XYZ file of C-alpha atoms in Angstrom:
780
model
C 38.115 -22.192 -16.955
C 39.256 -19.200 -19.055
C 40.415 -15.990 -17.591
C 40.337 -12.607 -19.279
C 43.974 -11.315 -18.698
C 45.036 -9.007 -21.413
C 43.980 -5.536 -22.667
C 44.651 -4.785 -26.433
C 43.496 -1.323 -26.749
C 41.788 1.486 -24.381
C 39.460 4.115 -25.788
C 36.887 6.799 -24.819
C 33.241 6.758 -25.335
C 32.066 9.715 -24.035
C 32.105 9.766 -20.022
C 32.930 6.143 -20.111
C 36.132 3.987 -20.854
C 36.406 1.076 -23.257
C 38.913 -1.874 -23.083
C 39.526 -4.251 -25.434
C 40.015 -7.549 -23.836
C 41.149 -11.164 -24.810
C 38.754 -13.793 -26.006
C 36.638 -10.930 -27.838
C 35.364 -9.396 -24.855
C 35.115 -5.548 -23.978
C 35.273 -3.968 -20.815
C 33.112 -0.730 -20.128
C 33.542 1.543 -17.242
C 31.575 4.622 -16.284
C 30.917 6.734 -13.580
C 27.546 7.696 -13.048
C 27.154 10.316 -10.128
C 28.914 10.510 -6.659
C 29.638 7.447 -5.073
C 28.345 5.227 -8.316
C 30.118 3.249 -10.898
C 28.986 0.947 -13.608
C 30.912 -2.009 -14.817
C 30.006 -4.062 -18.270
C 31.879 -7.064 -19.509
C 30.571 -7.750 -22.779
C 31.415 -10.766 -25.352
C 31.737 -9.834 -28.840
C 27.959 -10.125 -29.750
C 26.864 -7.695 -26.818
C 24.611 -8.007 -23.909
C 22.692 -11.531 -24.332
C 19.524 -9.600 -23.129
C 20.023 -5.772 -24.247
C 17.344 -4.290 -21.885
C 17.025 -4.010 -18.371
C 13.856 -3.658 -16.134
C 15.552 -3.622 -12.871
C 17.704 -0.255 -13.334
C 15.195 2.670 -13.205
C 16.919 6.084 -12.536
C 13.962 8.003 -13.900
C 11.405 5.740 -11.643
C 10.116 3.217 -14.061
C 10.997 1.842 -17.482
C 8.854 1.118 -20.510
C 7.123 -2.272 -20.625
C 9.505 -3.449 -23.235
C 12.488 -2.453 -20.844
C 15.180 -0.100 -20.543
C 18.169 -0.137 -23.267
C 21.387 -1.284 -21.425
C 23.549 0.464 -24.193
C 24.934 3.848 -22.565
C 23.724 5.177 -19.548
C 20.377 6.919 -20.171
C 18.730 8.513 -17.325
C 21.791 9.622 -15.587
C 23.755 12.905 -14.914
C 27.157 11.056 -15.482
C 29.899 13.558 -14.784
C 32.734 14.269 -17.185
C 35.396 11.736 -16.591
C 39.332 11.709 -16.844
C 41.360 8.794 -18.257
C 45.056 8.501 -17.059
C 47.988 6.145 -16.866
C 49.316 5.660 -13.515
C 52.998 4.974 -12.743
C 52.452 1.235 -11.802
C 50.528 1.025 -15.246
C 47.084 1.049 -14.170
C 44.427 2.803 -16.491
C 42.816 5.199 -14.139
C 39.234 6.459 -14.745
C 38.188 9.234 -12.271
C 35.344 11.764 -11.761
C 34.343 13.540 -8.344
C 34.664 11.153 -5.625
C 35.298 7.654 -7.266
C 38.386 6.291 -9.281
C 38.640 3.119 -10.691
C 42.070 1.661 -11.379
C 42.257 -0.764 -14.197
C 45.126 -3.775 -14.490
C 46.053 -6.376 -16.910
C 47.677 -9.531 -16.552
C 45.026 -10.770 -15.299
C 42.169 -7.883 -15.896
C 41.059 -6.340 -12.643
C 39.749 -3.564 -11.057
C 40.541 -1.415 -7.968
C 37.391 0.665 -6.784
C 38.531 3.739 -4.841
C 36.414 6.753 -3.301
C 37.600 10.066 -1.875
C 37.629 10.572 1.902
C 36.506 13.291 3.872
C 40.138 14.651 4.076
C 40.477 14.424 0.266
C 42.573 11.051 0.615
C 41.800 8.169 -1.782
C 41.366 4.834 -0.175
C 40.320 1.213 -1.399
C 36.611 0.232 -1.379
C 36.645 -2.789 -3.489
C 39.462 -4.757 -4.988
C 38.943 -7.511 -7.696
C 41.240 -10.457 -6.927
C 44.792 -10.072 -8.137
C 44.902 -14.003 -9.056
C 41.783 -13.787 -11.574
C 38.805 -11.565 -11.354
C 36.970 -12.293 -14.626
C 36.501 -15.625 -15.708
C 34.631 -17.614 -17.986
C 33.352 -20.909 -16.533
C 31.052 -24.041 -16.834
C 32.222 -24.769 -20.384
C 31.960 -20.873 -21.408
C 28.466 -20.879 -20.257
C 28.582 -18.630 -17.308
C 30.879 -15.797 -16.143
C 32.441 -15.317 -12.610
C 33.486 -12.402 -10.924
C 36.086 -12.864 -8.200
C 37.010 -10.061 -5.667
C 39.540 -9.996 -2.599
C 37.818 -9.912 0.679
C 39.119 -9.197 4.220
C 38.062 -11.712 6.961
C 36.717 -9.362 9.026
C 33.939 -8.208 6.113
C 30.430 -8.296 6.472
C 27.615 -8.559 4.259
C 23.992 -7.713 4.115
C 20.842 -7.822 1.620
C 20.090 -10.636 -1.053
C 16.387 -10.112 -0.261
C 14.803 -13.099 1.152
C 17.299 -14.959 2.284
C 17.859 -17.255 5.275
C 19.931 -16.986 8.398
C 21.806 -14.039 10.453
C 21.716 -10.719 8.640
C 25.508 -10.820 8.195
C 26.014 -13.191 5.256
C 29.775 -13.992 5.592
C 30.719 -17.391 5.175
C 27.374 -18.569 3.152
C 26.914 -19.199 -0.272
C 23.606 -18.524 -2.064
C 21.570 -19.104 -4.907
C 19.834 -16.208 -6.554
C 16.970 -18.092 -7.955
C 13.001 -17.859 -7.582
C 11.419 -21.353 -6.178
C 7.852 -21.787 -4.654
C 9.721 -22.793 -1.083
C 6.942 -24.021 0.718
C 7.370 -25.079 4.362
C 11.284 -23.608 3.998
C 13.728 -23.729 6.969
C 14.224 -20.128 7.642
C 17.627 -20.368 9.051
C 19.617 -22.395 6.772
C 16.870 -22.895 3.484
C 17.930 -21.435 0.050
C 16.901 -20.357 -2.607
C 13.477 -18.689 -1.778
C 11.104 -16.950 -3.752
C 12.815 -13.656 -4.875
C 15.519 -12.775 -7.198
C 17.730 -9.935 -5.504
C 21.355 -9.861 -6.870
C 22.202 -6.792 -4.411
C 24.390 -7.192 -1.231
C 26.156 -4.395 0.727
C 29.969 -4.920 1.808
C 31.067 -3.674 4.964
C 35.196 -3.591 4.784
C 36.266 -1.226 7.520
C 34.639 1.488 9.721
C 33.032 4.006 7.391
C 33.656 1.972 4.139
C 30.536 0.389 2.876
C 30.091 -0.550 -1.082
C 26.807 -1.910 -2.584
C 27.244 -4.536 -5.518
C 24.009 -4.732 -7.694
C 24.213 -7.282 -10.553
C 21.876 -6.323 -12.985
C 20.999 -9.810 -14.402
C 17.577 -11.991 -14.521
C 19.663 -15.227 -14.932
C 20.223 -17.442 -12.146
C 23.415 -16.446 -10.013
C 25.323 -17.940 -7.048
C 26.731 -15.642 -4.645
C 29.709 -17.032 -2.601
C 30.666 -14.691 0.470
C 33.357 -16.552 1.926
C 32.232 -20.268 1.756
C 34.695 -21.110 -0.799
C 38.264 -21.033 -0.002
C 41.640 -22.104 -2.013
C 45.092 -22.226 -0.995
C 46.040 -20.642 -4.512
C 44.081 -17.544 -4.252
C 43.951 -15.912 -0.793
C 40.731 -14.793 0.642
C 37.894 -14.132 -1.612
C 34.129 -13.981 -2.668
C 32.647 -14.459 -6.280
C 29.261 -13.979 -8.206
C 28.579 -16.497 -10.511
C 26.169 -15.323 -13.277
C 24.698 -18.039 -15.685
C 24.873 -16.051 -18.706
C 28.143 -14.495 -20.823
C 27.860 -10.663 -19.689
C 28.300 -9.112 -16.744
C 26.667 -5.746 -15.834
C 27.027 -4.344 -12.414
C 26.801 -1.313 -10.691
C 29.011 -0.297 -7.393
C 27.582 2.243 -4.667
C 29.997 3.730 -2.546
C 29.547 5.325 0.771
C 30.602 5.897 4.548
C 27.390 4.718 6.011
C 25.183 1.442 5.112
C 22.195 4.027 4.562
C 23.776 5.735 1.886
C 24.216 2.252 -0.048
C 20.914 1.125 0.886
C 19.059 4.263 -0.322
C 21.372 4.752 -3.242
C 20.260 1.053 -4.297
C 16.495 2.118 -3.829
C 16.923 5.293 -6.287
C 18.819 3.132 -8.682
C 15.960 0.665 -8.835
C 13.029 2.775 -8.170
C 11.664 4.171 -5.095
C 8.572 1.959 -3.212
C 5.158 2.536 -4.221
C 3.076 4.509 -1.397
C 0.454 2.087 -0.569
C -2.734 3.236 0.399
C -3.232 3.911 4.390
C -5.897 0.984 4.874
C -3.306 -1.429 3.393
C -0.985 -0.769 6.800
C -3.934 -2.556 8.768
C -4.418 -5.865 9.523
C -5.504 -8.237 7.150
C -6.820 -11.906 7.231
C -6.491 -14.632 4.167
C -6.649 -18.523 4.122
C -7.270 -21.234 1.466
C -9.438 -22.954 4.139
C -12.334 -20.483 3.654
C -12.333 -20.006 0.052
C -11.885 -23.672 -0.737
C -14.736 -24.574 1.647
C -17.908 -25.997 -0.054
C -19.918 -23.265 1.441
C -16.967 -20.719 1.030
C -19.381 -17.678 0.752
C -20.811 -18.199 4.128
C -17.633 -19.267 5.472
C -16.060 -15.699 4.706
C -19.193 -13.558 5.307
C -19.310 -15.441 8.756
C -15.688 -14.534 9.515
C -16.200 -10.835 8.771
C -19.167 -10.817 11.387
C -17.108 -12.620 14.000
C -14.664 -10.080 13.906
C -17.133 -7.424 14.433
C -18.650 -9.623 17.104
C -15.227 -10.217 18.946
C -14.256 -6.582 18.280
C -11.145 -7.771 16.242
C -9.766 -4.669 14.354
C -9.271 -5.475 10.869
C -9.080 -3.532 7.570
C -9.129 -6.029 4.619
C -9.772 -9.731 3.646
C -7.926 -11.497 0.965
C -9.392 -14.350 -0.607
C -7.561 -17.413 -1.757
C -7.999 -18.846 -5.183
C -10.724 -21.236 -4.005
C -13.353 -18.695 -5.691
C -11.683 -19.699 -8.895
C -11.335 -23.652 -8.294
C -12.929 -27.073 -9.499
C -11.819 -29.296 -6.863
C -7.977 -28.724 -6.360
C -7.398 -27.292 -9.732
C -7.568 -23.429 -10.211
C -8.795 -21.623 -13.087
C -7.645 -17.939 -13.180
C -10.569 -15.416 -14.210
C -13.401 -17.791 -13.464
C -15.782 -18.361 -10.740
C -17.203 -21.275 -8.687
C -20.784 -20.334 -8.377
C -21.720 -23.173 -6.164
C -19.179 -22.145 -3.614
C -20.203 -18.336 -4.240
C -23.656 -18.513 -5.329
C -24.333 -14.683 -4.777
C -20.890 -13.191 -5.048
C -22.653 -9.577 -5.126
C -24.190 -10.060 -2.026
C -20.970 -10.840 -0.504
C -19.055 -7.904 -1.450
C -21.503 -5.583 -0.645
C -21.616 -7.120 3.065
C -17.797 -6.754 3.354
C -18.198 -3.334 1.723
C -20.882 -2.375 4.610
C -17.940 -3.435 7.017
C -15.728 -1.295 5.457
C -13.520 -4.179 4.521
C -11.402 -3.943 1.285
C -11.067 -7.356 -0.511
C -8.015 -8.923 -2.491
C -8.037 -11.581 -5.132
C -5.654 -14.264 -5.302
C -4.189 -14.597 -8.898
C -2.156 -17.225 -10.612
C -0.212 -16.830 -13.701
C -0.644 -20.405 -14.829
C -3.812 -21.817 -17.318
C -4.535 -25.231 -16.308
C -4.398 -27.423 -19.456
C -8.117 -27.664 -19.586
C -8.779 -23.924 -18.862
C -11.607 -22.698 -21.109
C -9.204 -19.730 -22.543
C -6.397 -22.109 -22.854
C -6.687 -22.559 -26.862
C -7.532 -18.918 -27.486
C -4.264 -17.904 -25.622
C -2.162 -20.485 -27.202
C -3.429 -19.273 -30.769
C -2.265 -15.641 -29.813
C 1.399 -16.900 -28.528
C 0.021 -15.873 -24.996
C 2.490 -18.919 -23.308
C 6.033 -19.327 -22.849
C 6.886 -21.906 -25.616
C 9.421 -24.339 -26.167
C 11.941 -24.765 -29.295
C 9.145 -26.239 -31.236
C 6.739 -23.056 -30.755
C 4.412 -24.953 -28.383
C 3.349 -23.789 -25.098
C 5.534 -25.136 -22.156
C 3.609 -27.605 -20.132
C 4.935 -27.780 -16.472
C 3.288 -29.295 -13.243
C 1.251 -26.706 -11.482
C -0.838 -27.499 -8.247
C -2.824 -30.341 -8.745
C -2.603 -30.436 -12.621
C -0.569 -29.222 -15.272
C -0.344 -26.016 -16.853
C 1.282 -23.354 -19.030
C 2.806 -19.972 -17.644
C 1.679 -16.786 -19.331
C 3.977 -14.744 -21.302
C 4.110 -11.434 -19.943
C 6.422 -10.175 -22.628
C 3.568 -10.380 -25.217
C 1.502 -7.344 -25.116
C -1.562 -9.708 -26.193
C -0.935 -11.513 -22.856
C -0.921 -8.327 -21.122
C -4.139 -7.129 -22.835
C -5.973 -10.505 -21.860
C -4.831 -10.391 -18.228
C -5.763 -6.929 -17.697
C -9.362 -7.525 -19.446
C -9.738 -10.607 -17.235
C -8.686 -9.032 -13.977
C -11.260 -6.127 -14.715
C -14.250 -8.394 -15.774
C -13.756 -11.453 -13.621
C -12.215 -9.655 -10.543
C -12.851 -6.095 -10.204
C -16.345 -6.011 -11.898
C -17.150 -8.838 -9.669
C -16.757 -6.879 -6.669
C -12.955 -7.519 -5.504
C -10.876 -4.004 -5.035
C -7.788 -5.126 -6.017
C -5.558 -8.228 -6.868
C -2.642 -10.614 -5.285
C -0.074 -11.905 -7.571
C 0.684 -15.302 -6.356
C 2.553 -18.498 -7.361
C 4.640 -16.385 -9.756
C 8.185 -17.985 -9.267
C 7.811 -19.032 -12.851
C 9.380 -22.635 -12.345
C 9.383 -23.018 -16.014
C 12.368 -25.328 -16.484
C 12.091 -26.789 -20.225
C 15.441 -26.390 -22.025
C 15.016 -23.828 -24.831
C 11.982 -22.099 -23.885
C 11.508 -18.507 -24.435
C 9.017 -15.655 -24.011
C 8.290 -13.050 -27.048
C 10.369 -10.469 -25.457
C 8.101 -7.493 -26.970
C 9.482 -8.536 -30.268
C 12.699 -9.798 -29.494
C 12.526 -13.324 -27.960
C 13.801 -13.785 -24.568
C 15.124 -17.055 -23.198
C 13.349 -18.158 -20.013
C 16.390 -18.988 -18.407
C 17.638 -15.401 -18.497
C 14.343 -13.695 -17.547
C 11.807 -15.908 -15.036
C 11.913 -12.990 -12.302
C 10.977 -10.454 -15.230
C 7.465 -12.299 -15.517
C 6.610 -11.960 -11.859
C 7.608 -8.224 -12.282
C 5.469 -7.538 -15.285
C 2.574 -9.784 -14.193
C 2.703 -7.391 -10.756
C 2.790 -4.269 -13.120
C -0.106 -5.501 -15.165
C -2.199 -6.104 -12.017
C -1.201 -2.620 -10.584
C -2.142 -0.735 -13.658
C -5.439 -2.303 -14.402
C -6.090 -1.516 -10.934
C -5.338 2.200 -11.561
C -7.042 2.656 -14.732
C -10.146 1.180 -12.638
C -10.194 4.501 -10.625
C -7.649 6.873 -11.537
C -8.350 9.329 -8.619
C -6.777 6.309 -5.963
C -3.263 4.732 -5.541
C -3.718 0.958 -6.290
C -2.797 -1.683 -4.183
C -0.944 -5.181 -4.986
C 0.844 -7.759 -3.602
C 3.581 -10.161 -4.965
C 5.261 -13.348 -3.799
C 8.023 -13.253 -6.335
C 10.060 -11.012 -8.475
C 13.219 -9.008 -8.994
C 13.969 -5.622 -8.007
C 11.586 -3.270 -9.467
C 8.529 -4.940 -7.651
C 8.638 -2.504 -5.256
C 7.468 0.080 -7.469
C 4.168 -1.632 -7.600
C 3.634 -4.061 -4.683
C 4.000 -4.968 -1.192
C 5.534 -8.593 -0.885
C 6.024 -11.401 1.816
C 8.136 -14.178 2.659
C 5.986 -16.792 1.493
C 4.881 -19.899 2.552
C 6.600 -20.139 6.025
C 6.402 -22.924 8.810
C 4.881 -22.695 12.141
C 7.252 -23.047 14.633
C 9.508 -20.916 16.933
C 12.286 -21.431 15.038
C 10.630 -19.995 12.021
C 9.228 -16.761 14.184
C 13.087 -15.970 15.087
C 14.641 -16.379 11.826
C 11.719 -14.842 9.679
C 12.518 -11.747 11.891
C 15.802 -11.817 9.773
C 14.292 -12.525 6.488
C 12.158 -9.787 6.791
C 15.027 -7.303 7.861
C 17.147 -8.496 4.904
C 14.193 -7.936 2.444
C 14.041 -4.304 3.864
C 17.749 -3.550 3.364
C 17.117 -4.887 -0.330
C 14.635 -1.986 -1.174
C 11.430 -4.548 -0.248
C 10.153 -2.404 2.796
C 6.739 -3.110 2.834
C 6.957 -6.866 3.727
C 5.662 -9.115 6.488
C 5.182 -12.718 7.184
C 2.530 -15.070 7.493
C 0.761 -14.366 11.060
C 1.035 -17.990 12.899
C 3.013 -19.873 9.993
C 1.357 -21.038 6.791
C 2.632 -24.592 6.696
C 2.919 -27.308 9.622
C 1.121 -27.784 12.757
C -1.488 -25.362 14.477
C 0.311 -22.861 16.583
C 0.095 -23.069 20.141
C -1.646 -20.136 22.024
C 1.890 -18.766 23.106
C 3.652 -18.932 19.771
C 0.142 -17.850 17.930
C 0.125 -14.683 20.241
C 3.870 -13.818 19.977
C 3.441 -14.132 16.141
C 0.550 -11.613 16.229
C 2.744 -9.384 18.431
C 5.758 -9.404 16.115
C 3.870 -8.635 12.826
C 1.907 -5.971 14.450
C 4.845 -3.761 14.096
C 5.571 -4.887 10.643
C 4.554 -2.878 7.536
C 2.327 -5.837 6.626
C 0.561 -8.025 8.805
C -1.714 -10.489 7.283
C -2.768 -13.912 8.730
C -2.339 -16.715 6.621
C -2.319 -20.604 7.023
C -3.150 -23.412 5.041
C -3.327 -26.543 7.465
C -4.800 -29.792 5.767
C -3.886 -32.018 8.456
C -5.453 -29.595 11.181
C -8.330 -28.879 8.921
C -9.155 -25.412 10.050
C -7.537 -22.239 9.441
C -5.641 -20.219 12.186
C -7.786 -17.236 13.049
C -7.771 -14.228 15.747
C -9.774 -16.427 17.883
C -8.274 -19.957 17.177
C -7.147 -19.991 21.155
C -9.858 -18.021 22.918
C -7.706 -18.013 26.058
C -5.329 -15.505 24.229
C -7.993 -13.883 22.329
C -7.584 -10.687 24.818
C -3.797 -10.565 24.119
C -4.074 -10.861 20.345
C -6.918 -7.777 20.334
C -4.513 -5.848 22.372
C -1.325 -6.347 20.067
C -3.713 -5.589 17.041
C -5.275 -2.407 18.702
C -1.332 -1.526 19.513
C -0.588 -1.696 15.641
C -3.319 0.561 14.869
C -2.098 3.168 17.646
C 1.301 3.065 15.597
C -0.277 3.297 12.106
C 0.488 6.551 11.777
C 4.039 5.992 12.015
C 4.266 3.102 9.707
C 2.611 5.435 7.016
C 4.960 8.182 7.625
C 8.081 5.550 7.040
C 6.187 4.391 4.182
C 5.925 7.904 2.473
C 10.034 8.213 3.759
C 10.489 5.003 1.833
C 8.425 6.196 -0.941
C 10.328 9.593 -1.448
C 13.957 8.717 -0.028
C 14.345 5.004 -0.110
C 14.924 4.814 3.836
C 13.521 1.114 4.881
C 10.233 1.066 6.773
C 11.837 -1.511 9.502
C 15.723 -1.875 9.700
C 18.362 -3.531 12.137
C 19.807 -1.722 14.674
C 22.864 -1.411 12.913
C 20.996 0.687 10.254
C 20.373 3.700 12.487
C 22.925 3.451 15.157
C 26.101 2.189 13.049
C 28.324 4.139 15.390
C 27.482 1.734 18.445
C 29.461 -1.597 18.542
C 26.700 -2.844 20.399
C 24.460 -2.833 17.326
C 26.787 -4.952 15.343
C 25.741 -8.156 16.364
C 22.525 -10.339 16.033
C 19.619 -9.028 17.736
C 15.923 -10.244 18.207
C 14.676 -6.738 17.679
C 14.230 -3.605 15.059
C 13.663 -0.281 14.509
C 10.874 1.559 12.739
C 12.731 4.556 11.636
C 15.270 5.681 14.415
C 12.594 6.396 17.057
C 11.192 3.299 17.601
C 12.580 0.081 18.892
C 10.450 -3.414 18.899
C 11.787 -6.171 20.626
C 9.566 -9.236 19.823
C 9.472 -12.376 21.950
C 10.524 -15.376 20.029
C 11.443 -18.094 22.691
C 8.630 -19.921 24.476
C 8.128 -19.569 28.148
C 9.238 -15.970 28.593
C 7.470 -13.551 30.175
C 10.588 -10.989 30.410
C 13.244 -10.463 27.983
C 16.742 -8.888 27.660
C 16.701 -6.158 25.028
C 20.094 -3.936 23.966
C 19.005 -0.062 23.675
C 21.413 1.450 21.329
C 23.706 4.134 22.140
C 23.295 7.370 20.711
C 20.060 8.974 22.473
C 20.348 10.290 26.045
C 18.089 7.190 27.013
C 14.939 5.263 25.798
C 11.623 5.161 27.260
C 9.357 1.882 27.503
C 6.262 3.006 25.810
C 4.023 0.706 28.101
C 5.253 1.671 31.449
C 6.997 5.154 30.974
C 9.890 3.957 32.508
C 13.341 5.229 31.552
C 16.175 3.546 30.742
C 19.630 4.118 29.932
C 21.050 3.959 26.166
C 23.981 1.906 25.266
C 23.002 -1.030 27.946
C 20.833 -4.328 27.980
C 18.108 -4.422 29.960
C 15.625 -7.154 31.351
C 11.969 -5.561 30.718
C 8.357 -7.292 31.392
C 7.265 -8.998 28.232
C 3.578 -10.524 29.249
C 1.456 -11.806 26.313
C -0.230 -9.013 24.146
C 2.517 -6.291 25.143
C 5.576 -6.680 23.029
C 8.443 -4.692 24.323
C 8.765 -1.269 22.489
C 10.667 1.672 23.476
C 10.826 5.522 22.409
C 14.308 7.633 21.953
C 14.714 10.456 24.015
C 14.329 13.610 21.820
C 11.382 11.661 19.640
C 8.061 13.343 19.199
C 5.995 10.646 17.102
C 2.407 11.369 15.877
C 0.197 8.292 16.884
C -3.418 7.484 16.655
C -5.541 9.247 18.947
C -8.465 7.713 21.274
C -10.153 4.416 20.837
C -9.550 2.264 17.840
C -12.841 2.151 15.956
C -14.286 -0.867 14.735
C -15.072 -0.004 11.368
C -11.745 1.605 9.468
C -9.565 1.432 12.209
C -6.763 2.373 9.662
C -8.572 5.953 9.937
C -8.210 6.411 13.721
C -7.199 10.221 13.851
C -3.293 10.862 13.999
C -3.693 13.312 16.467
C -1.941 12.046 19.469
C 1.804 13.361 20.030
C 3.946 11.056 22.102
C 7.048 13.337 23.069
C 9.989 12.362 25.030
C 12.163 15.659 25.707
C 15.314 14.842 27.542
C 16.838 15.986 30.742
C 18.466 19.053 30.849
C 18.385 21.725 27.509
C 17.861 19.941 24.068
C 16.126 19.768 20.830
C 14.662 17.119 18.767
C 11.706 15.648 16.819
C 10.373 13.396 14.393
C 8.852 13.528 10.839
C 5.032 13.427 10.282
C 2.941 12.549 7.046
C -0.702 12.630 6.325
C -2.978 12.992 3.522
C -6.512 11.264 2.734
C -4.978 7.908 2.739
C -5.966 6.734 -0.749
C -5.282 9.559 -3.545
C -2.265 10.121 -5.552
C -1.487 13.047 -2.912
C 2.128 12.835 -3.764
C 1.305 13.883 -7.257
C -1.205 16.503 -6.431
C 0.310 18.060 -3.423
C -2.450 17.441 -1.387
C -0.493 16.247 1.681
C 1.261 17.311 4.678
C 4.849 16.421 5.460
C 6.225 18.042 8.662
C 8.698 17.728 11.488
C 6.969 17.454 15.115
C 9.637 19.758 16.570
C 10.554 19.257 20.123
C 12.594 21.837 22.225
C 13.190 21.328 26.131
C 15.097 23.211 29.156
C 14.908 22.204 32.855
C 11.656 24.182 33.233
C 9.725 23.911 29.900
C 8.876 21.626 27.011
C 7.676 23.348 23.747
C 6.319 21.193 20.978
C 5.737 22.853 17.213
C 4.588 21.356 13.824
C 7.027 22.782 11.086
C 5.960 22.118 7.644
C 8.499 20.616 5.129
C 6.476 20.228 1.969
C 2.920 19.486 0.606
C 0.011 21.946 0.640
C -2.521 20.086 2.754
C -4.178 22.116 5.796
C -1.720 21.715 8.765
C -3.470 21.123 12.191
C -3.058 23.314 15.275
C -1.738 21.684 18.276
C -4.549 22.248 20.192
C -6.584 19.192 17.670
C -3.683 16.731 19.597
C -3.656 15.046 22.776
C -0.215 15.198 24.167
C 1.495 12.398 25.959
C 4.928 13.254 27.528
C 5.970 10.370 30.045
C 9.369 12.281 30.590
C 8.104 15.977 31.061
C 8.084 15.867 34.841
C 5.591 18.820 34.694
C 7.342 20.767 32.473
C 4.694 20.795 29.633
């Protein structure tokens, strides 16, 4: 390994500072705003990939990427560059100070506290921080760590939320049937994590690279270097952002603003959905899907959409994107008319590989539509039950072909939207490349980019189809940036109680990584059929996740997991799904807050109650905003479970019973099948769906119930609420209502008021609401 040690010269470049180092490297430092610094370590030839698609301070980036040169889009403050008495070069602006030392080169990151004193937030390893490794094919960044540090993030990773002591690969893989506790890597590429290294001292580190990385958070030790952690990037440059703050929320929401706020999905997308390969692969697929929809209505199962597996385009086991199997679907228009009549949205599975005998393969090869090898031939890789070539989404012709095929063969055929699947881009041929919008991009340094651009292509084609409506799409893979277009999920999970428990943490990790519209396949995708209890508990947990999709592929069983798979728990399954629709206005409000401020839709207890030491450990529970705590049952045989209720509110109320429980304590509560423990904090005033959940369009149940929880004595509280028509670009037009439901109480009275914050949509009067106030005690 080769350490970077010497500083040969120091110079200014506008708001940035440049340091000429040994081995031809240049270190560039910039302070981009409050609590935000950027560090670039460049070889003599500059950035190996000179564009970024992940950093989007203006909301999005051009298709061809955003230049890494300089800091466009940031309001970087003027910074001073001085020399301190200990020999450090000091770049400072606002509340950020960077101290650069030589022999070896290292940086100390400091932030100014409320008292005006500077304190260390992060420090590079004194015994060597920037190291060329693996035969000068990779660059490692070492930082010192404290043994008590905690780490959160990295997207869809396994195990406890606190990543301390683990080593991970940041690399997209199709991880069918993964172990949700110890498996790695999974489907996404998220090189971001938050570090807590002392009370009120948080830092986020985001490595802006699409190349594979290794992130070691204290797994490795060496007697010669003290405690350290490192990130190893498989390229010869580093470009990373440091986000400093006193709270985890500041770091997480700062990362959301840095990489682009999430898209607000249409309201129906917060409803329950179903998909399975068993249906679309069935020889009588059309009848199978129609029968499923009819049975949902006959059994009064509330549902908003059906997602079709890729079987509509299959011949045998081989999948041919943008084609139809008319033997299985003899009258697709009739099927879509039926589903529309049942008010069900439809979503088509899409794959980014053309099997080698696909009817469009030769034409796309002529147009350079595939990733190519050093001989400029399409890279051919194993894909499902055949071999095929990955589409090159850095070629504008490929993007045009994709959007045309999606429009003609999917949207014109009757589907409403598309689902981007199997887009991990496991193309492993050495030397393969994409066109890179005119500047070739090695596949090794850009696999996640194709997932992102595939998703964007589908998103924009959907938007063009009906410009008056917000589009919807899904992606299984991708880097930071996919949230600007799509929701996601944890991929092909395995049916077990073990998975149920650890999937909860997988999803919360994604939520802390700006992938908030997230869920897990209900019942488990792979493996055995879930038993009745496990199945019901899975429905309960996902009833309170932003995405709730039942999906399975169980060839050994021969049948899909369906809502009525176990008739003895169907009543409980229905009850859990109806509870989802009751709370859907709260989910939708959290989706709005994510789209406008970067707040995660679901979060661990620590996120909103960081000052409570009881929230610092692992909990089989999560929050929907600060107001709602959900404690799913993730162990077999339990009909009661212990729940820790965070300190901070005066108390918590059991949503089902109205029982009051003290905050900051662990309570044991009833948890019968179909009724997951749900608690609402004192001071909250939630808007929920009112009345019976309708069979058609259950996601449109009117948000006209206020569930208010006044405290004892005298006080004030409230909760945010958002509503619009559920599908238009309301945030652009202003046709929405964002308000606070304000709550004030004394020992004699409880008052509720709606206070508009933004939007021009008509505000309902209080007379339109049913008001439920379990703790009012006659004061209302």
